Short mmCIF file of C-alpha atoms in Angstrom, two decimals:
data_model
loop_
_atom_site.label_atom_id
_atom_site.label_comp_id
_atom_site.label_asym_id
_atom_site.label_seq_id
_atom_site.Cartn_x
_atom_site.Cartn_y
_atom_site.Cartn_z
CA UNK L 5 12.52 -1.22 28.61
CA UNK L 6 12.68 -4.27 30.81
CA UNK L 7 14.46 -6.47 28.30
CA UNK L 8 16.77 -5.57 25.46
CA UNK L 9 16.19 -7.19 22.10
CA UNK L 10 19.41 -8.47 20.56
CA UNK L 11 20.24 -8.03 16.90
CA UNK L 12 20.02 -11.39 15.17
CA UNK L 13 20.69 -12.36 11.58
CA UNK L 14 19.52 -15.26 9.46
CA UNK L 15 21.77 -16.02 6.48
CA UNK L 16 23.28 -12.57 6.86
CA UNK L 17 19.91 -10.78 6.85
CA UNK L 18 18.63 -8.89 9.88
CA UNK L 19 15.85 -10.77 11.66
CA UNK L 20 14.08 -7.44 12.13
CA UNK L 21 14.00 -6.82 8.38
CA UNK L 22 12.80 -10.37 7.74
CA UNK L 23 9.87 -9.92 10.13
CA UNK L 24 9.10 -6.44 8.82
CA UNK L 25 8.89 -7.87 5.31
CA UNK L 26 6.64 -10.66 6.59
CA UNK L 27 4.37 -7.98 8.03
CA UNK L 28 4.34 -6.32 4.59
CA UNK L 29 3.37 -9.66 3.05
CA UNK L 30 0.37 -9.98 5.35
CA UNK L 31 -0.64 -6.34 4.82
CA UNK L 32 -0.75 -6.77 1.04
CA UNK L 33 -2.53 -10.11 1.39
CA UNK L 34 -5.18 -8.42 3.48
CA UNK L 35 -5.63 -5.63 0.94
CA UNK L 36 -6.21 -8.12 -1.89
CA UNK L 37 -8.68 -10.35 -0.09
CA UNK L 38 -11.93 -8.53 -0.78
CA UNK L 39 -11.31 -7.56 -4.44
CA UNK L 40 -10.52 -11.22 -5.14
CA UNK L 41 -13.95 -12.38 -3.98
CA UNK L 42 -16.14 -9.51 -5.17
CA UNK L 43 -18.39 -11.89 -7.09
CA UNK L 44 -19.01 -14.12 -4.07
CA UNK L 45 -19.60 -11.13 -1.79
CA UNK L 46 -22.00 -9.66 -4.33
CA UNK L 47 -23.98 -12.88 -4.38
CA UNK L 48 -23.85 -13.38 -0.61
CA UNK L 49 -25.24 -9.93 0.19
CA UNK L 50 -27.21 -9.33 -3.03
CA UNK L 51 -25.40 -6.07 -3.87
CA UNK L 52 -24.19 -4.51 -7.09
CA UNK L 53 -20.93 -3.16 -8.44
CA UNK L 54 -21.40 0.31 -6.97
CA UNK L 55 -21.98 -1.20 -3.51
CA UNK L 56 -18.78 -3.21 -3.77
CA UNK L 57 -16.95 -0.05 -4.76
CA UNK L 58 -18.42 1.57 -1.66
CA UNK L 59 -16.65 -1.03 0.51
CA UNK L 60 -13.31 -0.06 -0.98
CA UNK L 61 -14.17 3.62 -0.64
CA UNK L 62 -15.03 3.27 3.07
CA UNK L 63 -11.82 1.40 3.88
CA UNK L 64 -9.59 3.80 1.93
CA UNK L 65 -11.35 6.95 3.11
CA UNK L 66 -11.03 6.01 6.78
CA UNK L 67 -7.44 4.96 6.16
CA UNK L 68 -6.69 8.36 4.67
CA UNK L 69 -8.31 10.24 7.54
CA UNK L 70 -6.52 8.25 10.23
CA UNK L 71 -3.07 7.90 8.64
CA UNK L 72 -1.56 10.70 10.82
CA UNK L 73 -2.17 8.37 13.77
CA UNK L 74 0.97 6.48 12.80
CA UNK L 75 3.06 9.65 13.00
CA UNK L 76 1.62 10.46 16.42
CA UNK L 77 2.01 6.96 17.86
CA UNK L 78 5.70 6.60 16.96
CA UNK L 79 6.52 9.66 19.04
CA UNK L 80 6.01 7.77 22.32
CA UNK L 81 6.16 4.13 21.17
CA UNK L 82 8.77 2.30 19.15
CA UNK L 83 7.71 1.19 15.70
CA UNK L 84 7.47 -2.57 16.46
CA UNK L 85 4.84 -1.72 19.09
CA UNK L 86 2.99 0.55 16.64
CA UNK L 87 3.08 -2.16 13.99
CA UNK L 88 1.65 -4.68 16.45
CA UNK L 89 -1.19 -2.26 17.32
CA UNK L 90 -2.09 -1.79 13.68
CA UNK L 91 -1.91 -5.50 12.98
CA UNK L 92 -4.45 -6.25 15.72
CA UNK L 93 -6.85 -3.69 14.20
CA UNK L 94 -6.62 -5.09 10.69
CA UNK L 95 -6.61 -8.76 11.71
CA UNK L 96 -9.68 -8.56 13.94
CA UNK L 97 -11.60 -6.52 11.36
CA UNK L 98 -10.66 -8.99 8.61
CA UNK L 99 -11.97 -11.90 10.68
CA UNK L 100 -15.14 -9.91 11.41
CA UNK L 101 -15.77 -9.44 7.67
CA UNK L 102 -15.55 -13.21 7.28
CA UNK L 103 -18.36 -13.79 9.80
CA UNK L 104 -20.57 -10.81 8.87
CA UNK L 105 -24.18 -11.54 7.96
CA UNK L 106 -25.26 -8.15 6.67
CA UNK L 107 -23.72 -5.79 4.16
CA UNK L 108 -23.57 -2.85 6.57
CA UNK L 109 -21.59 -5.03 8.99
CA UNK L 110 -19.07 -5.62 6.24
CA UNK L 111 -18.88 -1.88 5.57
CA UNK L 112 -18.29 -1.12 9.26
CA UNK L 113 -15.49 -3.64 9.62
CA UNK L 114 -13.87 -2.48 6.40
CA UNK L 115 -13.71 0.98 7.96
CA UNK L 116 -11.99 -0.48 11.05
CA UNK L 117 -9.64 -2.31 8.72
CA UNK L 118 -8.64 1.06 7.28
CA UNK L 119 -7.52 2.25 10.72
CA UNK L 120 -5.21 -0.74 11.06
CA UNK L 121 -3.64 -0.19 7.67
CA UNK L 122 -3.31 3.53 8.38
CA UNK L 123 -1.15 2.71 11.39
CA UNK L 124 0.91 -0.06 9.82
CA UNK L 125 1.88 1.23 6.37
CA UNK L 126 3.63 4.53 7.33
CA UNK L 127 5.47 2.76 10.17
CA UNK L 128 6.67 0.07 7.74
CA UNK L 129 7.89 2.68 5.27
CA UNK L 130 9.78 4.79 7.81
CA UNK L 131 11.33 1.63 9.28
CA UNK L 132 12.75 0.73 5.85
CA UNK L 133 13.89 4.32 5.23
CA UNK L 134 15.94 4.21 8.44
CA UNK L 135 17.35 0.76 7.62
CA UNK L 136 19.03 1.68 4.30
CA UNK L 137 21.53 4.31 3.22
CA UNK L 138 20.38 7.11 0.91
CA UNK L 139 21.74 5.61 -2.32
CA UNK L 140 20.17 2.22 -1.62
CA UNK L 141 16.70 3.23 -0.46
CA UNK L 142 15.12 2.60 -3.87
CA UNK L 143 16.38 -0.98 -3.73
CA UNK L 144 15.23 -1.32 -0.12
CA UNK L 145 11.73 -0.06 -0.85
CA UNK L 146 11.67 -2.16 -4.02
CA UNK L 147 12.46 -5.25 -1.98
CA UNK L 148 9.70 -4.33 0.49
CA UNK L 149 7.29 -4.00 -2.42
CA UNK L 150 8.53 -7.26 -3.93
CA UNK L 151 7.90 -9.35 -0.83
CA UNK L 152 4.70 -7.44 -0.14
CA UNK L 153 3.47 -8.40 -3.58
CA UNK L 154 4.06 -12.03 -2.67
CA UNK L 155 1.48 -11.44 0.01
CA UNK L 156 -0.77 -9.87 -2.60
CA UNK L 157 -0.38 -12.97 -4.72
CA UNK L 158 -1.04 -15.23 -1.76
CA UNK L 159 -4.02 -13.30 -0.50
CA UNK L 160 -5.55 -12.84 -3.92
CA UNK L 161 -4.91 -16.29 -5.31
CA UNK L 162 -5.79 -18.20 -2.13
CA UNK L 163 -9.02 -16.23 -1.72
CA UNK L 164 -9.93 -16.63 -5.40
CA UNK L 165 -9.33 -20.38 -5.37
CA UNK L 166 -10.99 -20.95 -1.99
CA UNK L 167 -14.01 -18.90 -3.05
CA UNK L 168 -15.12 -21.68 -5.36
CA UNK L 169 -15.40 -24.24 -2.54
CA UNK L 170 -16.96 -24.81 0.85
CA UNK L 171 -15.09 -25.94 3.97
CA UNK L 172 -17.03 -27.59 6.79
CA UNK L 173 -20.17 -26.09 5.32
CA UNK L 174 -18.71 -22.56 5.34
CA UNK L 175 -18.21 -20.63 2.06
CA UNK L 176 -14.56 -20.60 1.05
CA UNK L 177 -14.28 -16.81 0.89
CA UNK L 178 -15.28 -16.56 4.56
CA UNK L 179 -12.71 -19.18 5.55
CA UNK L 180 -10.03 -17.26 3.63
CA UNK L 181 -10.73 -14.09 5.65
CA UNK L 182 -10.55 -15.91 8.99
CA UNK L 183 -7.39 -17.78 8.01
CA UNK L 184 -5.63 -14.59 6.90
CA UNK L 185 -6.60 -12.82 10.12
CA UNK L 186 -5.08 -15.63 12.19
CA UNK L 187 -1.79 -15.48 10.30
CA UNK L 188 -1.71 -11.67 10.62
CA UNK L 189 -2.03 -11.81 14.40
CA UNK L 190 0.82 -14.32 14.54
CA UNK L 191 3.11 -12.08 12.48
CA UNK L 192 2.15 -9.05 14.58
CA UNK L 193 3.12 -10.93 17.74
CA UNK L 194 6.51 -11.90 16.28
CA UNK L 195 7.17 -8.30 15.23
CA UNK L 196 6.37 -7.02 18.72
CA UNK L 197 8.66 -9.58 20.40
CA UNK L 198 11.68 -9.70 18.09
CA UNK L 199 11.91 -6.58 15.89
CA UNK L 200 14.36 -3.83 16.88
CA UNK L 201 13.63 -0.25 15.86
CA UNK L 202 16.75 1.04 14.00
CA UNK L 203 16.11 4.55 15.31
CA UNK L 204 16.20 3.29 18.90
CA UNK L 205 19.49 1.53 18.16
CA UNK L 206 20.94 4.72 16.72
CA UNK L 207 19.91 6.66 19.81
CA UNK L 208 21.54 4.11 22.12
CA UNK L 209 24.91 4.72 20.50
CA UNK L 210 24.99 8.31 21.76
CA UNK L 211 22.54 8.36 24.67
CA UNK L 212 21.15 6.15 27.35
CA UNK L 213 17.69 5.20 26.08
CA UNK L 214 15.95 5.58 29.44
CA UNK L 215 17.37 9.07 29.93
CA UNK L 216 16.34 10.04 26.43
CA UNK L 217 12.76 8.85 26.91
CA UNK L 218 12.44 10.71 30.23
CA UNK L 219 13.82 13.86 28.65
CA UNK L 220 11.30 13.68 25.80
CA UNK L 221 8.39 13.10 28.19
CA UNK L 222 9.33 16.11 30.32
CA UNK L 223 10.28 18.53 27.56
CA UNK L 224 7.44 18.05 25.07
CA UNK L 225 3.88 16.82 25.12
CA UNK L 226 2.71 14.38 22.47
CA UNK L 227 0.51 17.07 20.93
CA UNK L 228 3.32 19.61 20.65
CA UNK L 229 5.61 17.00 19.09
CA UNK L 230 2.86 15.94 16.68
CA UNK L 231 2.21 19.54 15.68
CA UNK L 232 5.92 20.09 15.04
CA UNK L 233 6.09 17.03 12.79
CA UNK L 234 2.98 18.10 10.89
CA UNK L 235 4.39 21.58 10.29
CA UNK L 236 7.65 20.14 8.96
CA UNK L 237 5.74 17.90 6.56
CA UNK L 238 3.22 20.44 5.29
CA UNK L 239 5.89 23.05 4.51
CA UNK L 240 7.45 20.78 1.90
CA UNK L 241 6.79 21.62 -1.75
CA UNK L 242 7.88 18.09 -2.71
CA UNK L 243 5.07 16.49 -0.69
CA UNK L 244 2.21 18.11 -2.56
CA UNK L 245 3.06 17.22 -5.68
CA UNK L 246 -10.81 -8.84 -15.54
CA UNK L 247 -12.78 -9.92 -18.47
CA UNK L 248 -15.90 -12.06 -18.02
CA UNK L 249 -15.95 -15.82 -18.37
CA UNK L 250 -12.72 -16.83 -16.63
CA UNK L 251 -13.11 -19.42 -13.90
CA UNK L 252 -11.55 -19.06 -10.47
CA UNK L 253 -8.28 -20.77 -11.40
CA UNK L 254 -7.79 -18.75 -14.59
CA UNK L 255 -8.58 -15.51 -12.78
CA UNK L 256 -6.19 -16.42 -9.98
CA UNK L 257 -3.44 -17.11 -12.49
CA UNK L 258 -3.94 -13.71 -14.15
CA UNK L 259 -3.93 -12.03 -10.75
CA UNK L 260 -0.70 -13.85 -9.91
CA UNK L 261 1.03 -12.77 -13.10
CA UNK L 262 0.10 -9.13 -12.58
CA UNK L 263 1.29 -9.29 -8.97
CA UNK L 264 4.55 -10.92 -10.05
CA UNK L 265 5.04 -8.19 -12.64
CA UNK L 266 4.37 -5.44 -10.09
CA UNK L 267 6.62 -6.96 -7.46
CA UNK L 268 9.51 -7.53 -9.85
CA UNK L 269 8.89 -4.12 -11.40
CA UNK L 270 9.09 -2.37 -8.03
CA UNK L 271 12.46 -3.95 -7.29
CA UNK L 272 13.74 -3.38 -10.83
CA UNK L 273 12.50 0.21 -10.77
CA UNK L 274 14.14 0.73 -7.38
CA UNK L 275 17.50 -0.43 -8.69
CA UNK L 276 17.18 1.71 -11.84
CA UNK L 277 16.13 4.77 -9.83
CA UNK L 278 19.09 4.32 -7.46
CA UNK L 279 21.41 4.30 -10.48
CA UNK L 280 19.67 7.29 -12.02
CA UNK L 281 19.94 9.21 -8.75
CA UNK L 282 23.71 8.81 -8.88
CA UNK L 283 23.85 10.13 -12.44
CA UNK L 284 21.21 12.86 -11.97
CA UNK L 285 20.86 13.52 -8.21
CA UNK L 286 17.95 15.96 -8.47
CA UNK L 287 16.04 14.62 -11.46
CA UNK L 288 16.85 10.92 -11.93
CA UNK L 289 14.08 9.61 -9.72
CA UNK L 290 11.57 12.06 -11.18
CA UNK L 291 12.29 10.81 -14.70
CA UNK L 292 11.73 7.22 -13.54
CA UNK L 293 8.40 8.19 -11.97
CA UNK L 294 7.14 9.91 -15.11
CA UNK L 295 8.16 7.00 -17.31
CA UNK L 296 6.34 4.55 -15.05
CA UNK L 297 3.19 6.68 -14.84
CA UNK L 298 3.09 7.27 -18.58
CA UNK L 299 3.36 3.56 -19.37
CA UNK L 300 0.07 2.99 -17.59
CA UNK L 301 -1.81 4.79 -20.37
CA UNK L 302 -0.97 2.58 -23.39
CA UNK L 303 -1.16 -0.59 -21.32
CA UNK L 304 -4.61 0.36 -19.95
CA UNK L 305 -5.86 1.12 -23.46
CA UNK L 306 -4.51 -2.15 -24.89
CA UNK L 307 -5.76 -4.24 -21.97
CA UNK L 308 -9.29 -2.88 -21.95
CA UNK L 309 -10.06 -2.02 -25.58
CA UNK L 310 -7.81 -3.98 -27.94
CA UNK L 311 -7.70 -7.49 -26.49
CA UNK L 312 -10.89 -9.42 -27.28
CA UNK L 313 -12.97 -9.87 -24.10
CA UNK L 314 -12.95 -13.65 -24.36
CA UNK L 315 -11.62 -16.62 -22.44
CA UNK L 316 -9.65 -17.49 -25.57
CA UNK L 317 -7.52 -14.39 -25.02
CA UNK L 318 -6.09 -15.63 -21.74
CA UNK L 319 -2.46 -15.73 -22.90
CA UNK L 320 -2.71 -12.24 -24.36
CA UNK L 321 -4.17 -10.96 -21.11
CA UNK L 322 -1.44 -12.78 -19.18
CA UNK L 323 1.44 -11.27 -21.18
CA UNK L 324 -0.08 -7.79 -21.08
CA UNK L 325 -0.68 -7.87 -17.33
CA UNK L 326 2.84 -9.17 -16.67
CA UNK L 327 4.58 -6.44 -18.68
CA UNK L 328 2.17 -3.83 -17.41
CA UNK L 329 3.09 -4.74 -13.86
CA UNK L 330 6.80 -4.55 -14.69
CA UNK L 331 6.56 -0.96 -15.92
CA UNK L 332 3.83 0.82 -13.93
CA UNK L 333 5.03 -0.15 -10.44
CA UNK L 334 8.07 2.10 -10.04
CA UNK L 335 6.61 5.24 -8.49
CA UNK L 336 6.07 4.17 -4.92
CA UNK L 337 9.17 2.14 -4.12
CA UNK L 338 11.64 3.74 -6.53
CA UNK L 339 10.63 7.38 -6.23
CA UNK L 340 8.07 8.50 -3.64
CA UNK L 341 9.38 6.63 -0.59
CA UNK L 342 13.11 7.38 -1.15
CA UNK L 343 12.43 11.05 -1.99
CA UNK L 344 10.37 11.57 1.17
CA UNK L 345 13.20 10.09 3.23
CA UNK L 346 15.58 12.68 1.75
CA UNK L 347 13.43 15.77 2.29
CA UNK L 348 12.33 15.11 5.89
CA UNK L 349 14.46 14.85 9.06
CA UNK L 350 14.70 11.25 10.37
CA UNK L 351 12.55 11.92 13.42
CA UNK L 352 9.62 13.01 11.23
CA UNK L 353 9.77 10.30 8.56
CA UNK L 354 6.82 8.32 9.87
CA UNK L 355 4.72 11.49 9.74
CA UNK L 356 5.63 12.19 6.09
CA UNK L 357 4.69 8.64 5.11
CA UNK L 358 1.48 9.02 7.09
CA UNK L 359 0.59 12.25 5.30
CA UNK L 360 1.48 10.74 1.94
CA UNK L 361 -0.70 7.74 2.66
CA UNK L 362 -3.53 9.99 3.82
CA UNK L 363 -3.49 11.97 0.57
CA UNK L 364 -2.99 8.93 -1.64
CA UNK L 365 -5.77 6.78 -0.27
CA UNK L 366 -8.16 9.71 0.25
CA UNK L 367 -8.08 10.48 -3.47
CA UNK L 368 -7.83 6.86 -4.62
CA UNK L 369 -10.77 5.85 -2.42
CA UNK L 370 -13.09 7.53 -4.91
CA UNK L 371 -11.84 5.36 -7.78
CA UNK L 372 -13.75 2.17 -6.93
CA UNK L 373 -17.19 3.77 -6.51
CA UNK L 374 -16.58 5.97 -9.57
CA UNK L 375 -15.82 2.89 -11.65
CA UNK L 376 -19.09 1.38 -10.47
CA UNK L 377 -21.05 4.57 -11.12
CA UNK L 378 -19.54 5.10 -14.58
CA UNK L 379 -20.07 1.46 -15.54
CA UNK L 380 -23.67 1.37 -14.35
CA UNK L 381 -24.93 4.88 -15.16
CA UNK L 382 -22.97 5.75 -18.30
CA UNK L 383 -22.20 2.42 -19.93
CA UNK L 384 -25.21 0.37 -18.79
CA UNK L 385 -23.67 -2.24 -16.50
CA UNK L 386 -26.42 -4.37 -14.90
CA UNK L 387 -25.25 -6.81 -12.20
CA UNK L 388 -28.46 -8.82 -12.56
CA UNK L 389 -27.56 -9.62 -16.17
CA UNK L 390 -24.21 -11.19 -15.28
CA UNK L 391 -24.32 -14.97 -15.49
CA UNK L 392 -22.52 -16.46 -12.44
CA UNK L 393 -20.34 -18.72 -14.64
CA UNK L 394 -20.12 -17.32 -18.17
CA UNK L 395 -20.54 -13.62 -17.41
CA UNK L 396 -21.96 -11.21 -19.96
CA UNK L 397 -20.33 -9.55 -22.98
CA UNK L 398 -22.29 -6.31 -22.55
CA UNK L 399 -21.46 -6.06 -18.85
CA UNK L 400 -17.79 -6.84 -19.55
CA UNK L 401 -17.74 -4.01 -22.11
CA UNK L 402 -19.38 -1.58 -19.69
CA UNK L 403 -17.00 -2.46 -16.88
CA UNK L 404 -13.94 -2.19 -19.14
CA UNK L 405 -14.93 1.34 -20.22
CA UNK L 406 -15.46 2.41 -16.63
CA UNK L 407 -12.07 1.01 -15.69
CA UNK L 408 -10.35 2.66 -18.64
CA UNK L 409 -11.67 6.08 -17.69
CA UNK L 410 -10.43 5.67 -14.12
CA UNK L 411 -7.01 4.35 -15.17
CA UNK L 412 -5.81 6.29 -18.20
CA UNK L 413 -6.79 9.73 -16.89
CA UNK L 414 -5.18 9.31 -13.44
CA UNK L 415 -2.02 7.89 -15.03
CA UNK L 416 -1.77 10.97 -17.24
CA UNK L 417 -2.35 13.36 -14.33
CA UNK L 418 0.20 11.49 -12.24
CA UNK L 419 2.83 11.91 -14.95
CA UNK L 420 2.04 15.62 -15.17
CA UNK L 421 2.05 16.25 -11.41
CA UNK L 422 5.60 14.91 -11.03
CA UNK L 423 6.95 17.77 -13.17
CA UNK L 424 7.28 20.39 -10.35
CA UNK L 425 9.73 18.07 -8.59
CA UNK L 426 12.37 19.10 -11.12
CA UNK L 427 12.33 22.52 -9.47
CA UNK L 428 11.51 21.94 -5.77
CA UNK L 429 13.23 18.66 -4.84
CA UNK L 430 16.74 20.14 -4.77
CA UNK L 431 15.66 22.98 -2.52
CA UNK L 432 13.86 20.74 -0.04
CA UNK L 433 16.71 18.24 0.16
CA UNK L 434 19.34 20.95 0.59
CA UNK L 435 17.30 22.57 3.36
CA UNK L 436 17.18 19.28 5.30
CA UNK L 437 20.90 18.72 4.90
CA UNK L 438 21.64 22.28 5.97
CA UNK L 439 19.45 21.88 9.03
CA UNK L 440 21.12 18.57 9.96
CA UNK L 441 24.59 20.10 9.77
CA UNK L 442 23.77 22.84 12.32
#
């Protein structure tokens, strides 16, 4: 490389980690933009609930299909460069959604948005995995989730509040998309200029980086290296394992409380899982994951069936969403991400996070359209009957039943599917350690 990036710290914290967490903030903000303005998008393009679910499906499905791109790109580019590439994809597509005039244009740009997120998220996760020691990875991923959730709060709340206004004659939700895209490009540029890849730094301690890169280019093609990483990943047993009536400000506040609960819960869960992994090295994290997944069932039931669907229940909704977020947010940061880092060699970590993301979003992409289909076809949701300000009790009931079906059942299956880890995690981790010692 022509210039060497120096390691800088701000208040004792690595500048690279600060910028990586800022990228996570923008990524989560981008993810929360569209769901926060579903009502305005529905009115702008005259579409129903199932169509809005289709937008989420398209983005997630494309993201799942293209997630292995991240694993391939990091073979010949350092991760700051890969992160900058992904940021450009998601930022430009986000801005394009904000200026779209037809629903199919929105769908197309949401698909492009999925490509950007597919590149960024696995690279972010492997960067954090390489930046923390094994016993602290739960805390590290929890912190990443915590600051990312701040972006979720910012993206969701800002979009929700802006959606109720116009700026220079432009609907607020469109302005929010363009503004978020501009900030994302800025963060991507800073990451590309200042962030140092910890894996590159580790290599430079034992090898000259230029010699290493030339050796890799001569000895292996990108396709052979990609195939090797994919084979390592796929051999692992461990791997396969709002109510109506609230105004924009009240909805934004509820969204904020849930995001605060999830962000704090991810960090708290990460710390607890790190402690549990010291006490029970091969089962502690699995127990944390099953507890977190199970808690989603009673909270979903209480949130969607017990609390009266009324604006007068705001405080009950607020408390429920806060505590729900605190308990159901452990799996990713406290368990999945640290476990993957332990069962895969360092050079293939981006690929494992890419495969995990591919599987996760491919399956979850069906949730949004299924909620719409269940609500409309089984429970009688009619978007034309929803009053733009006061909503509709019947439609709120239909939507809540569709949501409950697509929350409680997956939470239960998630809890069940973690069980095989009690038997296969030890074997996979020991195999990696044995291979590293040779």
